[in-house]
Short mmCIF file of C-alpha atoms and ligand atoms in Angstrom, two decimals:
data_model
loop_
_atom_site.label_atom_id
_atom_site.label_comp_id
_atom_site.label_asym_id
_atom_site.label_seq_id
_atom_site.Cartn_x
_atom_site.Cartn_y
_atom_site.Cartn_z
CA MET A 1 101.89 84.23 117.04
CA SER A 2 105.24 85.56 118.13
CA LEU A 3 105.77 89.32 118.22
CA LEU A 4 109.07 88.65 116.50
CA THR A 5 107.51 87.22 113.38
CA GLN A 6 104.35 89.28 113.05
CA ALA A 7 104.12 92.92 111.94
CA PRO A 8 102.15 95.24 114.27
CA LYS A 9 98.38 95.31 113.74
CA GLY A 10 97.32 97.62 110.94
CA THR A 11 100.68 97.55 109.16
CA GLN A 12 101.77 95.49 106.19
CA ASP A 13 104.93 94.45 104.40
CA LEU A 14 105.39 94.88 100.70
CA LEU A 15 107.48 92.20 99.01
CA PRO A 16 109.27 92.70 95.66
CA ARG A 17 106.34 91.49 93.54
CA GLN A 18 104.16 94.18 95.14
CA THR A 19 106.78 96.93 95.26
CA ALA A 20 107.27 96.44 91.51
CA GLU A 21 103.58 97.28 91.04
CA TRP A 22 103.78 100.22 93.44
CA GLN A 23 106.81 101.58 91.60
CA GLU A 24 104.97 101.43 88.31
CA ALA A 25 102.00 103.32 89.78
CA GLU A 26 104.37 105.81 91.43
CA ARG A 27 106.14 106.35 88.12
CA VAL A 28 102.83 107.43 86.56
CA MET A 29 102.12 109.77 89.49
CA ARG A 30 105.56 111.40 89.27
CA ARG A 31 105.15 111.84 85.53
CA GLU A 32 101.67 113.37 85.71
CA ALA A 33 102.74 115.70 88.55
CA ALA A 34 105.95 116.79 86.80
CA LEU A 35 104.01 117.50 83.58
CA ARG A 36 102.05 120.12 85.51
CA GLY A 37 105.07 121.70 87.21
CA PHE A 38 104.86 119.96 90.60
CA GLY A 39 108.22 119.19 92.24
CA GLU A 40 108.82 116.52 94.85
CA ILE A 41 109.04 117.50 98.52
CA ARG A 42 110.12 115.21 101.39
CA THR A 43 109.28 116.16 104.95
CA PRO A 44 109.96 114.38 108.25
CA VAL A 45 107.90 111.40 109.33
CA PHE A 46 107.38 113.12 112.70
CA GLU A 47 106.59 116.71 113.54
CA HIS A 48 105.74 118.73 116.63
CA THR A 49 102.31 117.65 117.88
CA GLU A 50 101.10 121.29 117.83
CA LEU A 51 101.43 121.33 114.04
CA PHE A 52 98.67 118.76 113.58
CA GLN A 53 96.54 120.11 116.41
CA ARG A 54 96.58 123.51 114.77
CA SER A 55 96.15 122.46 111.14
CA VAL A 56 94.14 119.23 111.10
CA GLY A 57 92.07 120.63 113.96
CA GLU A 58 91.45 119.89 117.64
CA THR A 59 87.91 118.64 117.07
CA THR A 60 88.71 116.10 114.37
CA ASP A 61 88.77 112.33 114.95
CA VAL A 62 92.35 112.30 113.67
CA VAL A 63 93.62 114.64 116.40
CA GLN A 64 91.30 113.49 119.15
CA LYS A 65 91.65 109.74 118.76
CA GLU A 66 94.06 108.62 116.10
CA MET A 67 97.45 110.25 116.46
CA TYR A 68 100.61 108.39 117.41
CA THR A 69 101.89 110.94 119.92
CA PHE A 70 104.77 110.49 122.36
CA LEU A 71 107.30 112.46 124.37
CA ASP A 72 110.81 112.19 122.99
CA LYS A 73 113.84 111.93 125.28
CA GLY A 74 114.01 115.73 125.40
CA GLY A 75 110.43 115.89 126.72
CA ARG A 76 108.96 117.32 123.48
CA SER A 77 105.58 116.16 122.28
CA ILE A 78 106.12 114.52 118.90
CA THR A 79 103.55 113.01 116.52
CA LEU A 80 103.99 110.62 113.61
CA ARG A 81 102.35 112.42 110.70
CA PRO A 82 98.72 111.36 110.26
CA GLU A 83 98.62 113.10 106.85
CA GLY A 84 100.91 115.02 104.52
CA THR A 85 99.47 118.52 104.12
CA ALA A 86 100.51 119.99 107.50
CA GLY A 87 104.19 119.09 107.05
CA VAL A 88 104.26 120.56 103.56
CA VAL A 89 102.71 123.84 104.73
CA ARG A 90 105.20 123.97 107.58
CA ALA A 91 108.13 123.34 105.22
CA MET A 92 106.82 125.89 102.72
CA LEU A 93 106.76 128.53 105.48
CA GLU A 94 110.06 127.47 107.07
CA HIS A 95 111.90 127.77 103.74
CA ALA A 96 109.92 130.82 102.59
CA ALA A 97 109.18 128.98 99.36
CA TYR A 98 106.46 131.55 98.62
CA ASN A 99 109.28 134.00 97.77
CA GLU A 100 110.28 131.86 94.83
CA GLY A 101 107.25 132.84 92.81
CA LEU A 102 103.70 131.68 92.98
CA PRO A 103 102.10 129.29 92.61
CA GLN A 104 104.36 126.88 94.45
CA LYS A 105 103.52 123.28 93.55
CA PHE A 106 104.68 120.23 95.48
CA TYR A 107 104.04 116.51 95.36
CA TYR A 108 105.01 113.84 97.87
CA PHE A 109 104.93 110.18 98.74
CA THR A 110 104.49 109.67 102.47
CA SER A 111 103.76 107.00 104.99
CA CYS A 112 101.02 108.16 107.39
CA TYR A 113 100.03 106.90 110.82
CA ARG A 114 96.54 106.80 112.31
CA TYR A 115 95.45 104.67 115.22
CA GLU A 116 92.23 103.46 113.61
CA LYS A 117 90.41 100.14 113.80
CA PRO A 118 92.02 98.20 110.95
CA GLN A 119 89.81 96.77 108.23
CA ALA A 120 90.02 96.29 104.47
CA GLY A 121 91.43 99.54 103.07
CA ARG A 122 92.03 101.02 106.52
CA LEU A 123 95.45 100.61 108.06
CA ARG A 124 97.39 102.19 110.89
CA GLU A 125 100.38 102.74 108.65
CA PHE A 126 99.34 103.63 105.12
CA HIS A 127 100.84 105.51 102.20
CA GLN A 128 99.73 108.54 100.28
CA PHE A 129 100.68 110.26 97.08
CA GLY A 130 99.73 113.89 97.61
CA VAL A 131 99.99 117.28 95.95
CA GLU A 132 99.79 120.77 97.42
CA MET A 133 99.60 124.04 95.53
CA PHE A 134 100.06 127.47 97.13
CA GLY A 135 99.17 130.96 95.98
CA ALA A 136 96.55 130.00 93.39
CA ALA A 137 93.13 131.27 94.44
CA GLU A 138 91.48 130.91 91.02
CA PRO A 139 88.93 128.17 90.38
CA SER A 140 91.07 127.01 87.46
CA ALA A 141 93.61 125.79 90.05
CA ASP A 142 90.98 123.54 91.65
CA ALA A 143 90.27 122.08 88.22
CA GLN A 144 93.99 121.63 87.55
CA VAL A 145 94.50 119.67 90.76
CA ILE A 146 91.40 117.54 90.18
CA LEU A 147 92.51 116.87 86.62
CA LEU A 148 95.91 115.74 87.86
CA GLY A 149 94.22 113.15 90.07
CA LYS A 150 91.99 112.02 87.22
CA SER A 151 94.88 111.76 84.76
CA ILE A 152 96.65 109.36 87.16
CA PHE A 153 93.61 107.08 87.33
CA ASP A 154 93.12 107.30 83.56
CA SER A 155 96.78 106.51 82.85
CA LEU A 156 96.60 103.46 85.09
CA GLY A 157 93.41 102.28 83.40
CA VAL A 158 91.25 102.58 86.54
CA LYS A 159 87.55 102.51 85.72
CA ASN A 160 84.26 103.27 87.44
CA LEU A 161 85.40 106.05 89.72
CA SER A 162 83.00 108.76 90.69
CA LEU A 163 84.25 112.28 91.33
CA GLU A 164 82.18 113.80 94.13
CA LEU A 165 82.34 117.55 94.45
CA ASN A 166 81.11 120.05 97.01
CA SER A 167 81.82 123.49 98.41
CA ILE A 168 81.91 124.02 102.16
CA GLY A 169 82.28 127.80 101.83
CA CYS A 170 84.44 130.22 103.76
CA PRO A 171 84.40 130.83 107.55
CA GLU A 172 81.78 133.59 107.13
CA CYS A 173 79.15 131.68 105.18
CA ARG A 174 79.94 128.47 107.00
CA ALA A 175 79.20 130.09 110.38
CA LYS A 176 75.65 130.84 109.20
CA TYR A 177 75.29 127.36 107.84
CA THR A 178 76.60 125.68 111.01
CA LYS A 179 74.04 127.63 113.01
CA ALA A 180 71.23 126.41 110.75
CA LEU A 181 72.57 122.87 110.90
CA LYS A 182 72.71 122.87 114.69
CA GLU A 183 69.15 124.09 114.86
CA TYR A 184 68.04 121.32 112.51
CA PHE A 185 69.76 118.51 114.42
CA GLN A 186 69.00 119.84 117.88
CA GLY A 187 65.35 118.83 117.45
CA ARG A 188 66.42 115.20 116.90
CA GLU A 189 69.53 115.08 119.07
CA ASN A 190 68.47 111.98 120.98
CA GLU A 191 68.12 109.90 117.81
CA LEU A 192 71.71 110.58 116.69
CA CYS A 193 74.49 108.08 117.40
CA GLU A 194 76.72 108.85 120.37
CA THR A 195 79.56 110.18 118.18
CA CYS A 196 77.21 112.51 116.33
CA GLN A 197 75.71 113.77 119.57
CA SER A 198 79.16 114.94 120.56
CA ARG A 199 79.74 116.31 117.03
CA LEU A 200 76.64 118.46 117.30
CA GLU A 201 78.37 121.07 119.44
CA ARG A 202 81.91 120.80 118.09
CA ASN A 203 81.57 120.02 114.41
CA PRO A 204 77.98 119.48 113.20
CA MET A 205 79.00 119.19 109.53
CA ARG A 206 80.63 115.87 110.28
CA ILE A 207 77.18 114.44 111.08
CA LEU A 208 76.48 114.70 107.36
CA ASP A 209 78.96 111.99 106.48
CA CYS A 210 78.17 109.66 109.39
CA LYS A 211 77.76 106.10 108.08
CA SER A 212 75.12 105.11 110.67
CA PRO A 213 71.80 104.48 108.86
CA VAL A 214 69.82 106.47 111.44
CA CYS A 215 72.10 109.52 111.28
CA SER A 216 72.28 109.49 107.50
CA LYS A 217 68.48 109.23 107.28
CA ILE A 218 68.11 112.26 109.57
CA ALA A 219 70.87 114.07 107.63
CA GLU A 220 68.91 113.66 104.38
CA GLY A 221 66.58 116.50 105.33
CA ALA A 222 69.33 118.77 106.72
CA PRO A 223 70.02 122.21 105.23
CA ARG A 224 72.64 122.14 102.45
CA MET A 225 75.83 124.18 102.57
CA LEU A 226 75.41 125.00 98.90
CA ASP A 227 72.28 127.00 99.76
CA TYR A 228 74.24 129.11 102.26
CA LEU A 229 77.31 129.99 100.14
CA CYS A 230 78.13 133.70 100.03
CA ASP A 231 78.36 135.33 96.60
CA GLU A 232 82.16 134.92 96.34
CA CYS A 233 82.09 131.27 97.35
CA ARG A 234 79.21 130.52 95.02
CA GLU A 235 81.01 132.21 92.14
CA HIS A 236 84.14 130.24 92.92
CA PHE A 237 82.24 126.95 92.95
CA GLU A 238 80.53 127.79 89.67
CA GLY A 239 83.98 128.58 88.25
CA VAL A 240 85.38 125.20 89.31
CA LYS A 241 82.46 123.43 87.66
CA ARG A 242 82.89 125.50 84.50
CA TYR A 243 86.57 124.53 84.20
CA LEU A 244 85.79 120.89 84.87
CA ASP A 245 83.05 120.95 82.23
CA ALA A 246 85.42 122.58 79.75
CA SER A 247 88.00 119.87 80.49
CA GLY A 248 85.48 117.09 79.96
CA VAL A 249 85.62 115.90 83.57
CA ALA A 250 82.42 114.27 84.83
CA TYR A 251 81.51 114.93 88.47
CA ARG A 252 78.60 114.68 90.85
CA VAL A 253 77.80 117.50 93.24
CA ASN A 254 77.43 115.74 96.59
CA PRO A 255 76.45 118.00 99.53
CA SER A 256 77.45 115.35 102.07
CA ILE A 257 81.16 115.52 101.15
CA VAL A 258 82.49 117.49 104.11
CA ARG A 259 85.94 115.82 104.66
CA GLY A 260 87.30 114.86 108.05
CA LEU A 261 89.98 117.53 108.50
CA ASP A 262 89.31 121.06 109.72
CA TYR A 263 91.44 123.09 107.34
CA TYR A 264 89.20 122.93 104.27
CA THR A 265 87.45 125.94 102.74
CA ARG A 266 85.35 126.14 99.59
CA THR A 267 86.00 123.24 97.18
CA VAL A 268 86.19 119.71 98.57
CA PHE A 269 86.25 116.57 96.45
CA GLU A 270 86.68 112.82 96.59
CA PHE A 271 87.21 110.09 94.04
CA VAL A 272 85.07 107.18 95.17
CA SER A 273 85.12 103.56 94.02
CA ASN A 274 82.66 100.70 94.34
CA ASP A 275 85.58 98.29 94.43
CA LEU A 276 86.68 99.31 97.93
CA GLY A 277 83.87 98.22 100.25
CA ALA A 278 83.18 100.50 103.22
CA GLN A 279 86.35 102.59 102.78
CA SER A 280 85.30 103.78 99.36
CA THR A 281 87.33 106.98 99.01
CA VAL A 282 90.60 106.48 97.17
CA LEU A 283 91.48 110.18 96.81
CA GLY A 284 90.38 113.14 98.87
CA GLY A 285 91.27 116.79 98.83
CA GLY A 286 90.21 120.36 98.56
CA ARG A 287 91.04 123.95 99.21
CA TYR A 288 92.46 125.31 102.47
CA ASP A 289 92.75 129.05 101.89
CA GLY A 290 93.02 129.90 105.60
CA LEU A 291 95.63 127.35 106.63
CA VAL A 292 98.85 129.16 105.77
CA GLU A 293 97.72 132.19 107.76
CA GLU A 294 96.57 129.95 110.62
CA MET A 295 100.11 128.60 110.77
CA GLY A 296 101.67 132.05 110.98
CA GLY A 297 102.20 132.89 107.30
CA LYS A 298 100.74 135.66 105.15
CA PRO A 299 97.27 134.92 103.76
CA THR A 300 97.98 132.47 100.95
CA ALA A 301 95.56 130.30 99.03
CA GLY A 302 96.22 126.56 99.20
CA LEU A 303 94.76 123.38 97.81
CA GLY A 304 95.66 119.77 97.14
CA PHE A 305 94.71 116.14 97.52
CA ALA A 306 96.04 112.84 98.75
CA LEU A 307 95.55 109.49 97.10
CA GLY A 308 95.75 106.36 99.27
CA LEU A 309 98.19 103.94 97.65
CA GLU A 310 96.90 100.82 99.42
CA ARG A 311 93.37 101.62 98.30
CA LEU A 312 94.55 102.28 94.76
CA MET A 313 96.25 98.87 94.70
CA MET A 314 93.02 97.25 95.93
CA ILE A 315 91.12 98.81 93.03
CA LEU A 316 93.74 97.75 90.49
CA LYS A 317 93.50 94.19 91.79
CA ALA A 318 89.69 94.17 91.84
CA GLN A 319 89.61 95.48 88.27
CA GLY A 320 92.19 92.93 87.08
CA ILE A 321 94.63 95.64 86.02
CA GLU A 322 98.07 94.12 85.88
CA MET A 323 101.21 96.17 86.18
CA PRO A 324 104.15 95.04 84.07
CA ALA A 325 106.47 92.95 86.22
CA PRO A 326 110.09 93.99 85.88
CA GLN A 327 112.35 91.38 84.32
CA ALA A 328 114.30 89.89 87.19
CA CYS A 329 116.80 87.96 85.08
CA LYS A 330 117.65 88.05 81.39
CA VAL A 331 120.71 85.82 81.47
CA PHE A 332 121.45 83.11 84.02
CA VAL A 333 124.99 81.72 84.01
CA ALA A 334 125.36 78.24 85.51
CA ALA A 335 128.81 77.02 86.52
CA LEU A 336 130.07 73.44 86.75
CA ASP A 337 132.97 73.99 89.15
CA ASP A 338 134.88 76.66 91.08
CA ALA A 339 137.04 77.79 88.15
CA ALA A 340 133.96 78.15 85.97
CA LYS A 341 132.19 80.04 88.77
CA VAL A 342 134.85 82.76 88.62
CA CYS A 343 134.20 83.12 84.89
CA ALA A 344 130.43 83.09 85.49
CA VAL A 345 130.81 85.97 87.94
CA GLN A 346 132.91 87.89 85.39
CA MET A 347 130.27 87.40 82.71
CA VAL A 348 127.46 88.50 84.98
CA ASN A 349 129.39 91.57 86.16
CA ALA A 350 130.08 92.47 82.53
CA LEU A 351 126.38 92.19 81.63
CA HIS A 352 125.49 94.44 84.56
CA THR A 353 127.74 97.16 83.12
CA CYS A 354 125.38 97.12 80.12
CA SER A 355 122.28 97.15 82.38
CA ILE A 356 121.33 93.58 81.48
CA PRO A 357 119.68 91.79 84.42
CA ALA A 358 121.87 88.73 84.96
CA ASP A 359 122.53 86.29 87.77
CA TYR A 360 124.48 83.18 88.79
CA ASP A 361 124.14 80.60 91.52
CA SER A 362 125.54 81.59 94.89
CA CYS A 363 124.04 78.71 96.87
CA GLY A 364 126.37 75.91 95.73
CA ARG A 365 123.70 74.05 93.75
CA SER A 366 124.17 71.16 91.32
CA LEU A 367 123.85 71.96 87.60
CA LYS A 368 120.35 70.45 87.54
CA ALA A 369 119.28 72.56 90.50
CA GLN A 370 120.86 75.67 88.95
CA MET A 371 118.81 75.16 85.77
CA LYS A 372 115.66 74.62 87.81
CA TYR A 373 116.34 77.90 89.62
CA ALA A 374 116.96 79.70 86.30
CA ASP A 375 113.56 78.49 85.15
CA LYS A 376 111.92 79.64 88.38
CA ILE A 377 113.25 83.17 88.09
CA GLY A 378 112.19 83.32 84.45
CA ALA A 379 115.65 83.67 82.89
CA GLU A 380 115.32 84.29 79.16
CA PHE A 381 118.78 82.90 78.36
CA THR A 382 120.87 80.31 80.15
CA VAL A 383 124.58 79.73 79.77
CA VAL A 384 126.53 76.77 81.15
CA VAL A 385 130.25 77.25 81.85
CA GLY A 386 132.62 74.37 82.61
CA GLY A 387 136.14 73.28 81.76
CA ASP A 388 135.31 72.75 78.05
CA GLU A 389 133.97 76.28 77.66
CA LEU A 390 136.96 77.83 79.45
CA GLU A 391 139.26 75.77 77.22
CA ALA A 392 137.43 76.78 74.04
CA GLY A 393 137.07 80.45 75.08
CA GLN A 394 133.39 80.40 74.15
CA VAL A 395 129.98 79.58 75.63
CA MET A 396 126.51 78.88 74.28
CA PHE A 397 123.66 81.33 74.98
CA LYS A 398 120.48 79.25 75.04
CA ASN A 399 117.22 81.05 74.37
CA MET A 400 114.82 79.31 76.75
CA ALA A 401 111.73 80.17 74.71
CA THR A 402 112.96 79.01 71.29
CA ARG A 403 115.56 76.49 72.60
CA GLU A 404 117.94 77.99 69.98
CA GLN A 405 121.61 78.25 70.91
CA GLU A 406 124.19 80.77 69.80
CA THR A 407 127.93 80.84 70.32
CA VAL A 408 129.35 83.72 72.32
CA LYS A 409 133.11 84.26 72.58
CA ILE A 410 134.40 84.93 76.09
CA GLY A 411 138.15 85.14 75.40
CA LYS A 412 140.83 82.98 76.91
CA PRO A 413 141.35 84.08 79.62
CA PHE A 414 138.03 85.92 80.01
CA ASP A 415 138.02 89.23 78.16
CA GLN A 416 135.09 91.55 78.97
CA GLU A 417 135.20 93.42 75.66
CA VAL A 418 135.25 90.27 73.58
CA PHE A 419 132.43 88.76 75.62
CA LEU A 420 130.21 91.84 75.55
CA ALA A 421 130.61 92.38 71.81
CA ASP A 422 129.22 88.91 71.08
CA ALA A 423 126.76 88.70 73.97
CA MET A 424 125.09 92.01 73.19
CA ALA A 425 124.72 91.07 69.54
CA VAL A 426 122.89 87.89 70.55
CA LEU A 427 120.69 89.67 73.10
CA ALA A 428 119.89 92.47 70.65
CA LYS A 429 118.11 89.95 68.43
CA THR A 430 115.46 89.35 71.11
CA GLU A 431 112.50 91.63 71.42
CA GLY A 432 112.29 94.35 74.01
CA ILE A 433 115.97 95.17 74.30
CA HIS A 434 117.12 98.49 72.90
CA PHE A 435 120.69 99.62 73.18
P1 HAM B 1 92.32 112.06 103.87
O1 HAM B 1 90.97 112.01 103.24
O2 HAM B 1 92.40 111.94 105.33
O3 HAM B 1 92.98 113.41 103.37
O4 HAM B 1 93.22 110.93 103.23
C1 HAM B 1 93.43 110.87 101.83
C2 HAM B 1 93.41 109.43 101.38
O5 HAM B 1 94.32 108.65 102.17
C3 HAM B 1 92.08 108.72 101.56
O6 HAM B 1 91.21 109.03 100.49
C4 HAM B 1 92.50 107.28 101.56
O7 HAM B 1 92.69 106.81 100.24
C5 HAM B 1 93.82 107.32 102.28
N1 HAM B 1 93.66 106.96 103.71
C6 HAM B 1 93.27 107.74 104.72
N2 HAM B 1 93.25 107.06 105.88
C7 HAM B 1 93.63 105.79 105.58
C8 HAM B 1 93.83 104.60 106.35
N3 HAM B 1 93.64 104.58 107.66
N4 HAM B 1 94.23 103.48 105.70
C9 HAM B 1 94.45 103.49 104.36
N5 HAM B 1 94.29 104.59 103.59
C10 HAM B 1 93.89 105.72 104.19
C11 HAM B 1 94.22 113.84 103.72
O8 HAM B 1 95.05 113.14 104.27
C12 HAM B 1 94.52 115.23 103.25
N6 HAM B 1 95.87 115.60 103.71
C13 HAM B 1 94.42 115.32 101.74
C14 HAM B 1 94.74 116.68 101.22
C15 HAM B 1 95.90 117.09 100.69
N7 HAM B 1 93.92 117.69 101.21
C16 HAM B 1 94.53 118.75 100.69
N8 HAM B 1 95.76 118.39 100.38
#
């Protein structure tokens, strides 16, 4: 197929029927975030490559294999953001947002770019809704962020999600754990898949979430991070569970949740669905208490999550959850000739001033074809204007569901005030319109 008529591999277009559903889901996310004091942040789609190397981590698959990195015309190494957290931390530091009182709470909608092998639920350009919270070290903050994610799913009517929870400790206790993990796997190094063999030195915790049946079988007997947590980390994790219990949030402690990005400390969590196939995580997040300092700021606690919008839409579809489609057209005005077309345009413009979705034919169709089009776009009312209507200074509003007709004055010549007074009275009688 021609490159001119096919989107690049791993990307997809969203047409109005789909964007209407996305907007509805996004509306819920904005509302739930705003309720909890999160404000929207927008950061650039590209950043300096070093930002992701430093934050996401040199040893991660994202940085090693998946980034869209290029030199710009000034010779700088630039990367399309593979995720949202790094840019938000950078912006928070650049604008010294921490001076405006803590905690600072942000939410965002971003497109992200990862050069991965595309499959269902895995794209090269995908979209996230994410939140980041800075300056809140308490376990109640972890619960707040998790609850925000859950409230979005609940509001949308999503069912059968499992919240998987783990703690991966702080650098001190994790160092002890990593040592124990290496020792465990070293005995069986040759049985591990090639990727995990290379992970053994760099990042042995990632072996725990390898999908290969052999690696996961070996990983079953591996030491668990939870048994290595230091007192502070254990207390924090117990606190998170206590707040979740008190908020009535069900979760499953899953020691194999390690997340694929290097910045995490302590709490990590994922919302997982059976409706997604292999890419089963719809939302992932956790704490990153060392990241702000790593990026040059003062030690500042941080935590957040990102929810994949494409994966969410897949779940909604699989569960038969329909989003209300916006009404494209309430009133369609058909015109019989050029003079009537001018009046049709005036009527439609007038209706728009009252926020009534209205349309007319701009393709030069016959009356029959105009009515067929009105039906296709689901117009609730149709109006036909011709010489007789202009002469009489009135038109008929036909309710397409009941077939009832009502007279609406338009003035002679057309008078917007006269028309709107009558038209709005007729429209007000139908359900769902509130003025
Ligand atoms: P992540 O787990 O890499 O975390 O991505 C979060 C979500 O983005 C995933 O659960 C998934 O729904 C979606 N996602 C990831 N990769 C793809 C892909 N290739 N195609 C489609 N959807 C995808 C992060 O990005 C962290 N920044 C989350 C975070 C925020 N942690 C703390 N704050």
